[in-house]
Short mmCIF file of C-alpha atoms in Angstrom, two decimals:
data_model
loop_
_atom_site.label_atom_id
_atom_site.label_comp_id
_atom_site.label_asym_id
_atom_site.label_seq_id
_atom_site.Cartn_x
_atom_site.Cartn_y
_atom_site.Cartn_z
CA MET A 1 6.39 -35.86 12.01
CA GLU A 2 5.28 -38.81 9.92
CA GLY A 3 2.45 -38.02 7.52
CA GLN A 4 3.17 -34.29 7.37
CA LYS A 5 3.11 -32.66 3.95
CA LYS A 6 6.30 -30.80 3.05
CA ILE A 7 5.55 -27.24 1.93
CA LEU A 8 8.09 -24.78 0.58
CA PHE A 9 7.23 -21.09 0.98
CA VAL A 10 9.04 -19.00 -1.63
CA ILE A 11 9.04 -15.38 -0.46
CA ASN A 12 9.65 -12.41 -2.75
CA PRO A 13 10.88 -9.79 -0.23
CA ILE A 14 10.20 -6.77 -2.48
CA SER A 15 6.85 -7.65 -4.10
CA GLY A 16 4.08 -5.11 -3.60
CA GLY A 17 6.36 -2.83 -1.60
CA LYS A 18 5.40 -4.78 1.55
CA LYS A 19 7.81 -5.89 4.27
CA LYS A 20 7.60 -9.58 5.03
CA THR A 21 9.95 -9.83 8.00
CA ALA A 22 7.24 -11.34 10.24
CA PHE A 23 5.89 -13.74 7.60
CA ASN A 24 7.61 -16.92 8.82
CA LYS A 25 6.30 -16.32 12.36
CA LYS A 26 2.76 -15.83 11.02
CA VAL A 27 2.93 -19.14 9.13
CA LEU A 28 4.02 -20.99 12.28
CA GLU A 29 1.05 -19.45 14.12
CA VAL A 30 -1.63 -20.14 11.48
CA LEU A 31 -0.57 -23.23 9.53
CA ASP A 32 -1.69 -26.58 10.93
CA LEU A 33 1.73 -27.95 11.93
CA SER A 34 0.26 -31.37 12.64
CA LYS A 35 -0.45 -31.67 8.88
CA PHE A 36 2.32 -29.59 7.31
CA HIS A 37 6.06 -29.12 7.67
CA PRO A 38 6.99 -25.65 6.30
CA THR A 39 10.32 -24.59 4.83
CA PHE A 40 11.11 -20.98 3.85
CA GLN A 41 13.25 -19.50 1.08
CA GLN A 42 13.61 -15.87 0.00
CA THR A 43 14.26 -14.91 -3.60
CA THR A 44 17.36 -12.83 -4.22
CA HIS A 45 17.44 -12.35 -7.99
CA PRO A 46 15.26 -12.59 -11.12
CA ASN A 47 14.16 -16.15 -11.97
CA HIS A 48 15.20 -17.34 -8.49
CA ALA A 49 11.63 -18.45 -7.71
CA TYR A 50 11.68 -20.62 -10.84
CA GLU A 51 14.98 -22.20 -9.75
CA LEU A 52 13.63 -22.88 -6.25
CA GLY A 53 10.46 -24.36 -7.72
CA LYS A 54 12.42 -26.76 -9.92
CA LYS A 55 14.50 -27.88 -6.92
CA ALA A 56 11.31 -28.40 -4.91
CA VAL A 57 9.96 -30.70 -7.63
CA GLU A 58 13.19 -32.70 -7.58
CA ALA A 59 13.11 -32.87 -3.76
CA GLY A 60 9.56 -34.22 -3.74
CA TYR A 61 7.77 -31.39 -1.92
CA ASP A 62 4.01 -31.81 -1.57
CA ALA A 63 3.32 -28.14 -2.37
CA VAL A 64 5.11 -24.89 -3.13
CA VAL A 65 3.67 -21.54 -2.06
CA ALA A 66 4.28 -18.24 -3.82
CA VAL A 67 4.50 -15.37 -1.34
CA GLY A 68 4.42 -12.45 -3.74
CA GLY A 69 2.59 -11.13 -6.77
CA ASP A 70 1.72 -12.40 -10.24
CA GLY A 71 5.40 -12.36 -11.27
CA THR A 72 6.37 -14.71 -8.44
CA ILE A 73 3.36 -16.90 -9.24
CA ASN A 74 4.48 -17.00 -12.86
CA GLU A 75 8.00 -18.18 -12.01
CA LEU A 76 6.82 -20.88 -9.61
CA GLY A 77 3.92 -21.93 -11.81
CA SER A 78 6.34 -22.29 -14.73
CA ALA A 79 8.46 -24.63 -12.60
CA LEU A 80 5.50 -26.69 -11.37
CA VAL A 81 3.38 -26.92 -14.54
CA GLY A 82 2.81 -30.54 -15.51
CA SER A 83 4.41 -31.85 -12.29
CA GLY A 84 1.20 -32.50 -10.36
CA ILE A 85 2.63 -30.58 -7.39
CA PRO A 86 0.16 -27.86 -6.38
CA LEU A 87 0.97 -24.17 -6.10
CA GLY A 88 -0.26 -22.19 -3.11
CA ILE A 89 -0.62 -18.41 -3.20
CA ILE A 90 -0.19 -15.80 -0.46
CA PRO A 91 -1.05 -12.57 -2.34
CA GLU A 92 1.61 -9.96 -1.64
CA GLY A 93 1.86 -8.20 -4.99
CA SER A 94 0.77 -4.88 -6.46
CA GLY A 95 -2.22 -6.29 -8.35
CA ASN A 96 -2.75 -9.93 -7.34
CA GLY A 97 -4.90 -10.60 -10.40
CA LEU A 98 -4.90 -14.40 -10.36
CA ALA A 99 -5.42 -14.63 -6.59
CA LEU A 100 -8.38 -12.23 -6.72
CA TYR A 101 -9.97 -14.22 -9.53
CA LEU A 102 -9.53 -17.50 -7.65
CA GLY A 103 -11.04 -16.03 -4.46
CA ILE A 104 -7.87 -16.38 -2.40
CA PRO A 105 -8.06 -14.02 0.59
CA MET A 106 -6.01 -10.82 0.42
CA ASN A 107 -5.50 -10.96 4.19
CA GLU A 108 -2.21 -12.71 4.93
CA ALA A 109 -3.39 -14.85 7.86
CA SER A 110 -6.59 -15.83 6.02
CA ALA A 111 -4.60 -16.86 2.94
CA ILE A 112 -2.25 -18.99 5.08
CA ASN A 113 -5.25 -20.55 6.81
CA ARG A 114 -6.74 -21.41 3.40
CA LEU A 115 -3.74 -23.71 2.81
CA ASN A 116 -4.89 -25.91 5.70
CA ARG A 117 -7.83 -27.15 3.59
CA PHE A 118 -5.41 -28.21 0.84
CA GLU A 119 -8.17 -28.08 -1.80
CA THR A 120 -6.97 -27.62 -5.39
CA VAL A 121 -8.28 -26.55 -8.78
CA GLU A 122 -6.67 -27.24 -12.14
CA VAL A 123 -5.95 -24.19 -14.29
CA ASP A 124 -4.87 -23.68 -17.89
CA CYS A 125 -1.43 -22.44 -18.85
CA GLY A 126 -0.89 -20.08 -21.76
CA TYR A 127 2.37 -19.99 -23.68
CA ILE A 128 3.78 -17.05 -25.60
CA ASN A 129 6.75 -18.29 -27.67
CA ASP A 130 7.06 -21.13 -25.11
CA LYS A 131 7.09 -18.73 -22.13
CA PRO A 132 4.28 -19.76 -19.74
CA PHE A 133 1.68 -17.36 -18.35
CA PHE A 134 -1.27 -18.00 -16.07
CA ASN A 135 -3.02 -14.65 -15.83
CA ILE A 136 -2.50 -12.23 -18.75
CA ALA A 137 0.20 -11.66 -21.37
CA GLY A 138 0.19 -8.52 -23.47
CA LEU A 139 1.87 -6.11 -25.80
CA GLY A 140 1.43 -2.45 -26.53
CA PHE A 141 0.51 0.11 -23.90
CA ASP A 142 0.22 -2.15 -20.84
CA ALA A 143 3.52 -3.86 -21.67
CA THR A 144 5.21 -0.46 -21.99
CA VAL A 145 3.79 0.49 -18.57
CA SER A 146 5.02 -2.81 -17.06
CA ASP A 147 8.47 -2.13 -18.50
CA ARG A 148 8.51 1.36 -16.93
CA PHE A 149 7.09 0.08 -13.62
CA ALA A 150 9.75 -2.65 -13.37
CA ASN A 151 12.43 0.04 -13.41
CA ASP A 152 10.68 2.35 -10.94
CA THR A 153 11.81 2.72 -7.35
CA ILE A 154 8.23 3.04 -6.10
CA ARG A 155 6.32 -0.25 -5.88
CA GLY A 156 2.63 -0.89 -5.23
CA PRO A 157 -0.42 0.76 -6.84
CA ILE A 158 1.01 4.29 -6.53
CA GLY A 159 4.13 3.34 -8.47
CA TYR A 160 2.04 1.63 -11.13
CA LEU A 161 -0.23 4.68 -11.51
CA ARG A 162 2.83 6.88 -11.87
CA SER A 163 4.09 4.65 -14.68
CA VAL A 164 0.71 4.88 -16.46
CA VAL A 165 0.75 8.67 -16.31
CA ASN A 166 4.33 8.84 -17.58
CA VAL A 167 3.64 6.56 -20.55
CA ILE A 168 0.19 7.55 -21.76
CA SER A 169 0.89 11.07 -23.01
CA LYS A 170 3.64 9.86 -25.39
CA TYR A 171 2.32 6.43 -26.40
CA LYS A 172 1.39 5.72 -30.04
CA PRO A 173 -0.74 2.73 -31.22
CA SER A 174 0.88 0.08 -33.45
CA LYS A 175 -0.24 -2.12 -36.34
CA TYR A 176 -0.63 -5.86 -35.93
CA ILE A 177 -1.65 -8.85 -38.02
CA LEU A 178 -3.35 -11.49 -35.89
CA THR A 179 -4.25 -15.03 -36.88
CA ILE A 180 -6.63 -16.61 -34.35
CA ASP A 181 -7.63 -20.24 -34.92
CA GLY A 182 -6.94 -19.83 -38.64
CA LYS A 183 -8.73 -16.51 -39.22
CA THR A 184 -6.66 -13.39 -39.94
CA TYR A 185 -7.32 -9.87 -38.64
CA GLU A 186 -5.41 -6.65 -39.37
CA ARG A 187 -5.66 -4.13 -36.55
CA GLU A 188 -4.17 -0.85 -35.37
CA ALA A 189 -4.24 -1.29 -31.62
CA PHE A 190 -3.50 0.68 -28.49
CA MET A 191 -2.70 -2.65 -26.87
CA ILE A 192 -3.43 -6.37 -27.12
CA SER A 193 -3.96 -8.49 -24.02
CA VAL A 194 -4.18 -12.27 -24.18
CA ALA A 195 -6.20 -13.23 -21.14
CA ASN A 196 -6.31 -16.56 -19.37
CA SER A 197 -8.07 -14.98 -16.38
CA PRO A 198 -10.38 -11.94 -16.54
CA GLN A 199 -8.39 -9.30 -14.69
CA TYR A 200 -5.01 -7.60 -14.52
CA GLY A 201 -5.29 -7.16 -10.76
CA ASN A 202 -6.88 -4.73 -8.30
CA ASN A 203 -10.23 -5.88 -9.80
CA ALA A 204 -9.53 -4.24 -13.19
CA TYR A 205 -11.27 -6.61 -15.64
CA ILE A 206 -10.01 -6.52 -19.23
CA ALA A 207 -11.73 -9.80 -20.27
CA PRO A 208 -14.80 -10.19 -18.02
CA ASN A 209 -15.78 -13.59 -19.43
CA ALA A 210 -12.34 -15.24 -19.43
CA SER A 211 -11.87 -18.45 -17.45
CA VAL A 212 -8.69 -20.20 -16.35
CA SER A 213 -10.26 -23.62 -16.88
CA ASP A 214 -12.02 -23.49 -20.28
CA GLY A 215 -9.01 -24.29 -22.50
CA ILE A 216 -9.46 -20.96 -24.33
CA LEU A 217 -7.61 -17.64 -24.29
CA ASP A 218 -9.40 -14.31 -24.81
CA VAL A 219 -7.56 -11.98 -27.20
CA CYS A 220 -8.50 -8.45 -26.12
CA ILE A 221 -7.75 -5.81 -28.76
CA VAL A 222 -8.02 -2.25 -27.49
CA HIS A 223 -8.36 0.01 -30.52
CA LYS A 224 -7.02 3.53 -30.83
CA PHE A 225 -9.28 5.88 -28.86
CA PRO A 226 -9.36 9.63 -28.14
CA LEU A 227 -7.65 10.54 -24.88
CA TYR A 228 -10.80 12.14 -23.46
CA ILE A 229 -12.37 8.65 -23.46
CA LEU A 230 -9.70 7.36 -21.03
CA PRO A 231 -11.72 7.95 -17.81
CA MET A 232 -14.62 5.94 -19.27
CA MET A 233 -12.23 3.18 -20.39
CA VAL A 234 -10.85 2.97 -16.85
CA PHE A 235 -14.37 2.98 -15.41
CA ARG A 236 -15.32 0.06 -17.67
CA LEU A 237 -12.34 -1.94 -16.40
CA PHE A 238 -13.57 -1.66 -12.83
CA ASN A 239 -17.27 -2.26 -13.47
CA ARG A 240 -16.51 -5.34 -15.62
CA SER A 241 -17.88 -3.89 -18.86
CA ALA A 242 -14.71 -3.47 -20.94
CA ASP A 243 -16.14 -5.92 -23.47
CA GLN A 244 -19.07 -3.53 -24.07
CA SER A 245 -16.86 -0.65 -25.21
CA GLU A 246 -16.83 0.18 -28.93
CA TYR A 247 -13.05 0.45 -28.62
CA VAL A 248 -12.56 -3.10 -27.28
CA GLU A 249 -12.74 -6.26 -29.39
CA ILE A 250 -12.45 -9.69 -27.76
CA ILE A 251 -11.79 -12.79 -29.87
CA PRO A 252 -11.50 -16.20 -28.16
CA GLY A 253 -8.94 -18.66 -29.46
CA LYS A 254 -6.56 -21.52 -28.81
CA GLU A 255 -3.90 -20.96 -31.50
CA ILE A 256 -2.85 -17.32 -31.86
CA HIS A 257 -0.19 -15.79 -34.07
CA ILE A 258 0.69 -12.08 -33.87
CA GLN A 259 2.87 -10.25 -36.38
CA ARG A 260 4.17 -6.87 -35.26
CA VAL A 261 5.09 -4.04 -37.60
CA GLU A 262 7.23 -2.55 -34.82
CA GLU A 263 8.86 -4.45 -31.98
CA GLY A 264 8.28 -3.33 -28.41
CA PRO A 265 7.97 -4.59 -24.83
CA ILE A 266 5.89 -7.63 -23.92
CA HIS A 267 4.62 -8.47 -20.46
CA VAL A 268 3.90 -11.91 -19.08
CA ASP A 269 1.76 -11.83 -15.92
CA GLY A 270 2.80 -8.21 -15.44
CA GLU A 271 6.54 -8.80 -15.82
CA PRO A 272 8.30 -7.32 -18.88
CA ILE A 273 10.26 -9.71 -21.09
CA SER A 274 12.10 -9.45 -24.41
CA LEU A 275 10.79 -11.49 -27.33
CA SER A 276 11.74 -10.68 -30.89
CA GLY A 277 9.85 -11.38 -34.09
CA ASP A 278 6.39 -12.91 -34.42
CA LEU A 279 4.52 -14.22 -31.41
CA LYS A 280 3.01 -17.70 -31.24
CA ILE A 281 0.53 -18.14 -28.39
CA THR A 282 -1.06 -21.43 -27.33
CA VAL A 283 -2.86 -22.88 -24.33
CA LYS A 284 -2.33 -26.11 -22.40
CA PRO A 285 -5.58 -26.97 -20.56
CA LYS A 286 -5.62 -27.80 -16.85
CA SER A 287 -1.88 -28.20 -16.53
CA LEU A 288 -1.27 -26.58 -13.10
CA LYS A 289 -2.88 -27.32 -9.75
CA ILE A 290 -3.50 -24.33 -7.44
CA ILE A 291 -4.52 -24.52 -3.79
CA CYS A 292 -7.52 -22.27 -3.28
#
C-alpha cells in the first residue's frame, strides 16, 4: 500500500530461551498494517543480524526491529548507527538492559504496539577498539561470566545465575592502568564496566546515573572485596545504590584508555568478544535512533 513504512523484523530464535514461533502472527495482529508493511527474517549464525541490518539500510527500509536481547540489539544497532534509520526493540533476551532503561514494554504485544507510535529518541554509541556498544561493555568478572554463559546450554536468568556461581569461587582480580580524559589511575579491580546506560539488565543497576544521551560514559571500577560482602553488592545493584558502595568507584569520561596486565575476556552488551592489547574506548553522541 502506498505510504506504508517498510519494517524489517530481525528475529533471534534462541535469545532468552524463549520460543518465537508465533511471533509473526502476533505482529500481523497488533501492528497497524495501514501504516506499516512488515518483513521477517530469522538469524541463523553469529553476526547475521548485523548482515541483515546492513542489507536493510541498502534496501531503504524505514525501520529495523530487533527481536531478541542486548546482543541482537548490538548487532543491528552497529549496522544502523549513523544511517538515520531507526531501530525498534521487542525485548526477548535474558536481561533486556537497554529496553528496560528506555521504558520499552517487556510484554511482547505491548512492545509491538509501541512501534505504531513510531516515536524515536537519539542515543549515544560507545566504541571499544572500534567495536560499537549501546548498553555496557566490560572486562573482568562480568566478562568472564558472559564468556561462560555464551557456551552454556541453559539460557535465560537461570543459566546466567549458574554461570555466576561457577565463576565466582575461582575468579581473581586483575591490575589495570586507566587513563580517563587525560588523568591516569592504577587499580586492582574485580571488574570494570563502561556504562552507556545504567543497567546490565533485569533491573541490576551498575551505574545508576548513566544516561544514553549525555555524550559521556561511566567507568565503573569494582574493587576487590571480601566474598562475604557479595550479597550486599548484589542488593546494591537492585536497589540502585551500587555507586554508594565503598568498593565501587565511578569515573565519567569521553576518552578512555585501559592497559591490562593480563589479557582476558571482554563483553560488549553482554556478548563475549576477543580483543587483544590495550583498549581504547570513545563515545559518539546521539548517533542511533531508537523507537520507544
